[in-house]
């Protein structure tokens, strides 16, 4: 499924529900593009609407579970992987917010403001180009940071910079630098610097 829209809206919201993997890329044009691959044909409901102010992309899978696996500790059903992934290409300079529950997110860095608000998952960031803010409960954030300002907080997780353990909060101030902000309870943050 490929959807494209041209928009000058400064805000882009991406709402995900039941997809496994999301890749955020910079668009070379003024077009916002969403590519969804649905490996098992589980049916994807997506909403793609823009006004002058805001673009909202909702990606949701309709997964019917016959016999859900329950987590023995707290008896919540665990959703199996949906094998649905999406690539969203966004023009530079927007304020982008991604919402999701359990999802893995990858980006090569976004030239603008990118906020990722998820419950659990792995976030891989190859380079910081604007302001990238990640807020998650549990999982791992992998980021390659090079001359970036940092503000990393995790309550129970571990922070490492080039394989050396750091104390939380871990901050590095650089004037006029691109910035990475991570807030978490249980997530580990793995930073590598060239």
PDB file of C-alpha atoms in Angstrom:
ATOM      1  CA  UNK A   1       0.000   0.000   0.000  1.00  0.00           C
ATOM      2  CA  UNK A   2       1.485   3.348  -0.989  1.00  0.00           C
ATOM      3  CA  UNK A   3      -0.157   6.672  -0.188  1.00  0.00           C
ATOM      4  CA  UNK A   4       1.186  10.093  -1.037  1.00  0.00           C
ATOM      5  CA  UNK A   5       0.004  13.574  -0.165  1.00  0.00           C
ATOM      6  CA  UNK A   6       1.505  17.012  -0.746  1.00  0.00           C
ATOM      7  CA  UNK A   7       1.096  19.277   2.239  1.00  0.00           C
ATOM      8  CA  UNK A   8       2.538  22.426   3.778  1.00  0.00           C
ATOM      9  CA  UNK A   9       1.190  21.508   7.230  1.00  0.00           C
ATOM     10  CA  UNK A  10       3.921  22.098   9.851  1.00  0.00           C
ATOM     11  CA  UNK A  11       2.820  19.196  12.113  1.00  0.00           C
ATOM     12  CA  UNK A  12       2.787  15.480  11.259  1.00  0.00           C
ATOM     13  CA  UNK A  13       1.325  12.878  13.627  1.00  0.00           C
ATOM     14  CA  UNK A  14       1.899   9.156  13.073  1.00  0.00           C
ATOM     15  CA  UNK A  15      -0.332   6.877  15.139  1.00  0.00           C
ATOM     16  CA  UNK A  16       0.551   3.186  15.061  1.00  0.00           C
ATOM     17  CA  UNK A  17      -1.395   0.255  16.436  1.00  0.00           C
ATOM     18  CA  UNK A  18      -0.326  -3.358  15.939  1.00  0.00           C
ATOM     19  CA  UNK A  19       2.503  -2.763  13.471  1.00  0.00           C
ATOM     20  CA  UNK A  20       5.928  -4.223  14.205  1.00  0.00           C
ATOM     21  CA  UNK A  21       8.302  -1.870  12.481  1.00  0.00           C
ATOM     22  CA  UNK A  22       8.307   1.769  11.426  1.00  0.00           C
ATOM     23  CA  UNK A  23      11.034   3.478   9.413  1.00  0.00           C
ATOM     24  CA  UNK A  24      11.109   7.273   9.302  1.00  0.00           C
ATOM     25  CA  UNK A  25      12.951   8.810   6.368  1.00  0.00           C
ATOM     26  CA  UNK A  26      13.413  12.292   4.980  1.00  0.00           C
ATOM     27  CA  UNK A  27      11.534  12.983   1.774  1.00  0.00           C
ATOM     28  CA  UNK A  28      13.417  14.631  -1.078  1.00  0.00           C
ATOM     29  CA  UNK A  29      10.259  16.408  -2.213  1.00  0.00           C
ATOM     30  CA  UNK A  30       7.426  18.315  -0.532  1.00  0.00           C
ATOM     31  CA  UNK A  31       5.414  15.094  -0.438  1.00  0.00           C
ATOM     32  CA  UNK A  32       4.504  13.008   2.562  1.00  0.00           C
ATOM     33  CA  UNK A  33       4.632   9.330   1.616  1.00  0.00           C
ATOM     34  CA  UNK A  34       3.526   6.232   3.489  1.00  0.00           C
ATOM     35  CA  UNK A  35       4.501   2.734   2.311  1.00  0.00           C
ATOM     36  CA  UNK A  36       2.956  -0.203   4.198  1.00  0.00           C
ATOM     37  CA  UNK A  37       4.008  -3.794   3.656  1.00  0.00           C
ATOM     38  CA  UNK A  38       1.672  -6.399   5.055  1.00  0.00           C
ATOM     39  CA  UNK A  39       3.467  -9.758   4.868  1.00  0.00           C
ATOM     40  CA  UNK A  40       0.619 -11.950   6.127  1.00  0.00           C
ATOM     41  CA  UNK A  41      -2.346 -10.031   4.667  1.00  0.00           C
ATOM     42  CA  UNK A  42      -3.727  -9.170   8.108  1.00  0.00           C
ATOM     43  CA  UNK A  43      -5.588  -6.178   6.814  1.00  0.00           C
ATOM     44  CA  UNK A  44      -4.381  -2.689   7.533  1.00  0.00           C
ATOM     45  CA  UNK A  45      -6.693   0.172   8.359  1.00  0.00           C
ATOM     46  CA  UNK A  46      -5.028   3.441   7.700  1.00  0.00           C
ATOM     47  CA  UNK A  47      -6.186   6.985   7.806  1.00  0.00           C
ATOM     48  CA  UNK A  48      -4.289   9.642   5.966  1.00  0.00           C
ATOM     49  CA  UNK A  49      -5.667  13.136   6.357  1.00  0.00           C
ATOM     50  CA  UNK A  50      -4.198  16.614   6.204  1.00  0.00           C
ATOM     51  CA  UNK A  51      -5.432  20.115   6.842  1.00  0.00           C
ATOM     52  CA  UNK A  52      -3.441  23.372   6.686  1.00  0.00           C
ATOM     53  CA  UNK A  53      -2.039  22.797  10.155  1.00  0.00           C
ATOM     54  CA  UNK A  54      -1.670  19.082  10.716  1.00  0.00           C
ATOM     55  CA  UNK A  55      -1.258  15.763   8.883  1.00  0.00           C
ATOM     56  CA  UNK A  56      -2.436  12.639  10.711  1.00  0.00           C
ATOM     57  CA  UNK A  57      -1.331   9.176   9.589  1.00  0.00           C
ATOM     58  CA  UNK A  58      -2.951   6.277  11.413  1.00  0.00           C
ATOM     59  CA  UNK A  59      -1.678   2.769  10.731  1.00  0.00           C
ATOM     60  CA  UNK A  60      -3.597  -0.014  12.444  1.00  0.00           C
ATOM     61  CA  UNK A  61      -3.710  -3.773  11.890  1.00  0.00           C
ATOM     62  CA  UNK A  62      -6.796  -5.840  12.472  1.00  0.00           C
ATOM     63  CA  UNK A  63      -5.329  -8.843  14.191  1.00  0.00           C
ATOM     64  CA  UNK A  64      -7.792 -11.383  15.538  1.00  0.00           C
ATOM     65  CA  UNK A  65      -6.243 -13.649  18.139  1.00  0.00           C
ATOM     66  CA  UNK A  66      -7.934 -17.030  18.652  1.00  0.00           C
ATOM     67  CA  UNK A  67      -5.805 -18.281  21.527  1.00  0.00           C
ATOM     68  CA  UNK A  68      -3.840 -15.392  23.001  1.00  0.00           C
ATOM     69  CA  UNK A  69      -0.611 -16.229  24.800  1.00  0.00           C
ATOM     70  CA  UNK A  70      -0.816 -14.830  28.308  1.00  0.00           C
ATOM     71  CA  UNK A  71       2.073 -13.498  30.262  1.00  0.00           C
ATOM     72  CA  UNK A  72       2.129 -15.663  33.429  1.00  0.00           C
ATOM     73  CA  UNK A  73       3.319 -12.867  35.724  1.00  0.00           C
ATOM     74  CA  UNK A  74       0.570 -10.345  35.149  1.00  0.00           C
ATOM     75  CA  UNK A  75      -1.908 -12.379  33.044  1.00  0.00           C
ATOM     76  CA  UNK A  76      -2.101  -9.870  30.176  1.00  0.00           C
ATOM     77  CA  UNK A  77      -2.498 -11.314  26.689  1.00  0.00           C
ATOM     78  CA  UNK A  78       0.622 -10.815  24.564  1.00  0.00           C
ATOM     79  CA  UNK A  79      -0.073  -9.853  20.969  1.00  0.00           C
ATOM     80  CA  UNK A  80       1.928 -11.918  18.468  1.00  0.00           C
ATOM     81  CA  UNK A  81       3.988 -10.064  15.827  1.00  0.00           C
ATOM     82  CA  UNK A  82       1.826  -8.789  12.971  1.00  0.00           C
ATOM     83  CA  UNK A  83       4.592  -8.754  10.304  1.00  0.00           C
ATOM     84  CA  UNK A  84       3.301  -5.380   9.158  1.00  0.00           C
ATOM     85  CA  UNK A  85       5.890  -2.672   8.636  1.00  0.00           C
ATOM     86  CA  UNK A  86       5.681   0.869   7.366  1.00  0.00           C
ATOM     87  CA  UNK A  87       8.031   3.431   5.876  1.00  0.00           C
ATOM     88  CA  UNK A  88       7.035   7.067   6.222  1.00  0.00           C
ATOM     89  CA  UNK A  89       8.872   9.699   4.190  1.00  0.00           C
ATOM     90  CA  UNK A  90       8.468  13.206   5.561  1.00  0.00           C
ATOM     91  CA  UNK A  91       9.668  16.533   4.103  1.00  0.00           C
ATOM     92  CA  UNK A  92      12.333  18.353   6.171  1.00  0.00           C
ATOM     93  CA  UNK A  93      11.542  20.907   8.845  1.00  0.00           C
ATOM     94  CA  UNK A  94       8.268  19.490  10.204  1.00  0.00           C
ATOM     95  CA  UNK A  95       7.332  18.764  13.797  1.00  0.00           C
ATOM     96  CA  UNK A  96       6.774  14.999  13.759  1.00  0.00           C
ATOM     97  CA  UNK A  97       5.236  12.985  16.600  1.00  0.00           C
ATOM     98  CA  UNK A  98       5.036   9.175  16.557  1.00  0.00           C
ATOM     99  CA  UNK A  99       2.649   7.367  18.925  1.00  0.00           C
ATOM    100  CA  UNK A 100       2.684   3.611  19.501  1.00  0.00           C
ATOM    101  CA  UNK A 101       2.539   0.794  22.028  1.00  0.00           C
ATOM    102  CA  UNK A 102       4.903  -2.076  21.152  1.00  0.00           C
ATOM    103  CA  UNK A 103       6.879  -1.123  18.056  1.00  0.00           C
ATOM    104  CA  UNK A 104      10.427  -0.944  16.695  1.00  0.00           C
ATOM    105  CA  UNK A 105      11.385   2.354  15.060  1.00  0.00           C
ATOM    106  CA  UNK A 106      14.358   3.197  12.849  1.00  0.00           C
ATOM    107  CA  UNK A 107      15.522   6.523  11.464  1.00  0.00           C
ATOM    108  CA  UNK A 108      18.660   7.906   9.842  1.00  0.00           C
ATOM    109  CA  UNK A 109      18.013  11.173  11.648  1.00  0.00           C
ATOM    110  CA  UNK A 110      15.359  13.714  10.780  1.00  0.00           C
ATOM    111  CA  UNK A 111      16.017  17.353   9.916  1.00  0.00           C
ATOM    112  CA  UNK A 112      13.313  18.868  12.108  1.00  0.00           C
ATOM    113  CA  UNK A 113      11.732  17.953  15.427  1.00  0.00           C
ATOM    114  CA  UNK A 114      11.045  14.236  15.856  1.00  0.00           C
ATOM    115  CA  UNK A 115       9.242  13.013  18.987  1.00  0.00           C
ATOM    116  CA  UNK A 116       8.775   9.276  19.545  1.00  0.00           C
ATOM    117  CA  UNK A 117       6.291   8.354  22.296  1.00  0.00           C
ATOM    118  CA  UNK A 118       5.963   4.577  22.700  1.00  0.00           C
ATOM    119  CA  UNK A 119       5.423   2.073  25.509  1.00  0.00           C
ATOM    120  CA  UNK A 120       7.949  -0.569  24.528  1.00  0.00           C
ATOM    121  CA  UNK A 121      10.326  -1.302  21.694  1.00  0.00           C
ATOM    122  CA  UNK A 122      13.714  -0.736  20.145  1.00  0.00           C
ATOM    123  CA  UNK A 123      14.521   2.645  18.654  1.00  0.00           C
ATOM    124  CA  UNK A 124      17.517   2.894  16.316  1.00  0.00           C
ATOM    125  CA  UNK A 125      18.753   6.364  15.400  1.00  0.00           C
ATOM    126  CA  UNK A 126      21.649   6.675  12.943  1.00  0.00           C
ATOM    127  CA  UNK A 127      22.660  10.282  13.406  1.00  0.00           C
ATOM    128  CA  UNK A 128      20.848  13.279  14.877  1.00  0.00           C
ATOM    129  CA  UNK A 129      19.984  16.089  12.455  1.00  0.00           C
ATOM    130  CA  UNK A 130      17.525  18.215  14.419  1.00  0.00           C
ATOM    131  CA  UNK A 131      15.943  17.644  17.799  1.00  0.00           C
ATOM    132  CA  UNK A 132      15.083  14.004  18.451  1.00  0.00           C
ATOM    133  CA  UNK A 133      13.124  13.171  21.588  1.00  0.00           C
ATOM    134  CA  UNK A 134      12.351   9.587  22.622  1.00  0.00           C
ATOM    135  CA  UNK A 135       9.958   8.813  25.463  1.00  0.00           C
ATOM    136  CA  UNK A 136       9.442   5.117  26.202  1.00  0.00           C
ATOM    137  CA  UNK A 137       8.715   2.875  29.172  1.00  0.00           C
ATOM    138  CA  UNK A 138      10.873  -0.135  28.270  1.00  0.00           C
ATOM    139  CA  UNK A 139      13.126  -1.311  25.470  1.00  0.00           C
ATOM    140  CA  UNK A 140      16.434  -0.105  24.073  1.00  0.00           C
ATOM    141  CA  UNK A 141      17.451   3.100  22.322  1.00  0.00           C
ATOM    142  CA  UNK A 142      20.493   2.771  20.025  1.00  0.00           C
ATOM    143  CA  UNK A 143      21.868   6.079  18.782  1.00  0.00           C
ATOM    144  CA  UNK A 144      24.979   7.159  16.945  1.00  0.00           C
ATOM    145  CA  UNK A 145      25.716  10.625  18.290  1.00  0.00           C
ATOM    146  CA  UNK A 146      28.432  12.798  16.851  1.00  0.00           C
ATOM    147  CA  UNK A 147      28.929  16.274  18.306  1.00  0.00           C
ATOM    148  CA  UNK A 148      25.364  16.220  19.643  1.00  0.00           C
ATOM    149  CA  UNK A 149      23.883  17.744  22.759  1.00  0.00           C
ATOM    150  CA  UNK A 150      22.469  14.975  24.984  1.00  0.00           C
ATOM    151  CA  UNK A 151      19.886  14.788  27.760  1.00  0.00           C
ATOM    152  CA  UNK A 152      19.368  11.123  28.700  1.00  0.00           C
ATOM    153  CA  UNK A 153      17.366   9.930  31.728  1.00  0.00           C
ATOM    154  CA  UNK A 154      16.390   6.379  32.621  1.00  0.00           C
ATOM    155  CA  UNK A 155      15.262   5.332  36.074  1.00  0.00           C
ATOM    156  CA  UNK A 156      16.078   1.612  36.048  1.00  0.00           C
ATOM    157  CA  UNK A 157      17.805   1.123  32.692  1.00  0.00           C
ATOM    158  CA  UNK A 158      21.484   1.453  31.814  1.00  0.00           C
ATOM    159  CA  UNK A 159      23.159   4.171  29.767  1.00  0.00           C
ATOM    160  CA  UNK A 160      26.375   3.422  27.910  1.00  0.00           C
ATOM    161  CA  UNK A 161      28.541   5.669  25.735  1.00  0.00           C
ATOM    162  CA  UNK A 162      31.027   3.747  23.570  1.00  0.00           C
ATOM    163  CA  UNK A 163      30.507   0.716  25.856  1.00  0.00           C
ATOM    164  CA  UNK A 164      31.274   2.694  29.044  1.00  0.00           C
ATOM    165  CA  UNK A 165      28.464   2.777  31.616  1.00  0.00           C
ATOM    166  CA  UNK A 166      27.245   6.306  32.447  1.00  0.00           C
ATOM    167  CA  UNK A 167      25.166   7.614  35.353  1.00  0.00           C
ATOM    168  CA  UNK A 168      21.588   8.768  34.786  1.00  0.00           C
ATOM    169  CA  UNK A 169      20.834  11.576  34.027  1.00  0.00           C
ATOM    170  CA  UNK A 170      23.582  11.782  31.397  1.00  0.00           C
ATOM    171  CA  UNK A 171      23.901  15.244  29.884  1.00  0.00           C
ATOM    172  CA  UNK A 172      26.199  16.864  27.385  1.00  0.00           C
ATOM    173  CA  UNK A 173      25.692  20.503  26.441  1.00  0.00           C
ATOM    174  CA  UNK A 174      26.926  21.825  23.120  1.00  0.00           C
ATOM    175  CA  UNK A 175      25.742  25.207  21.870  1.00  0.00           C
ATOM    176  CA  UNK A 176      23.792  25.217  18.580  1.00  0.00           C
ATOM    177  CA  UNK A 177      24.178  21.434  18.277  1.00  0.00           C
ATOM    178  CA  UNK A 178      21.537  18.932  17.238  1.00  0.00           C
ATOM    179  CA  UNK A 179      20.019  17.360  20.331  1.00  0.00           C
ATOM    180  CA  UNK A 180      18.938  13.908  21.529  1.00  0.00           C
ATOM    181  CA  UNK A 181      16.587  13.689  24.519  1.00  0.00           C
ATOM    182  CA  UNK A 182      15.619  10.299  26.014  1.00  0.00           C
ATOM    183  CA  UNK A 183      13.208   9.853  28.942  1.00  0.00           C
ATOM    184  CA  UNK A 184      12.464   6.381  30.251  1.00  0.00           C
ATOM    185  CA  UNK A 185      11.717   4.205  33.261  1.00  0.00           C
ATOM    186  CA  UNK A 186      13.228   0.834  32.258  1.00  0.00           C
ATOM    187  CA  UNK A 187      14.870   1.344  28.866  1.00  0.00           C
ATOM    188  CA  UNK A 188      18.583   0.920  28.180  1.00  0.00           C
ATOM    189  CA  UNK A 189      20.314   3.582  26.099  1.00  0.00           C
ATOM    190  CA  UNK A 190      23.296   2.570  23.961  1.00  0.00           C
ATOM    191  CA  UNK A 191      25.198   5.536  22.515  1.00  0.00           C
ATOM    192  CA  UNK A 192      28.094   5.335  20.096  1.00  0.00           C
ATOM    193  CA  UNK A 193      30.271   8.254  19.096  1.00  0.00           C
ATOM    194  CA  UNK A 194      32.676   8.322  16.169  1.00  0.00           C
TER     195      UNK A 194
END
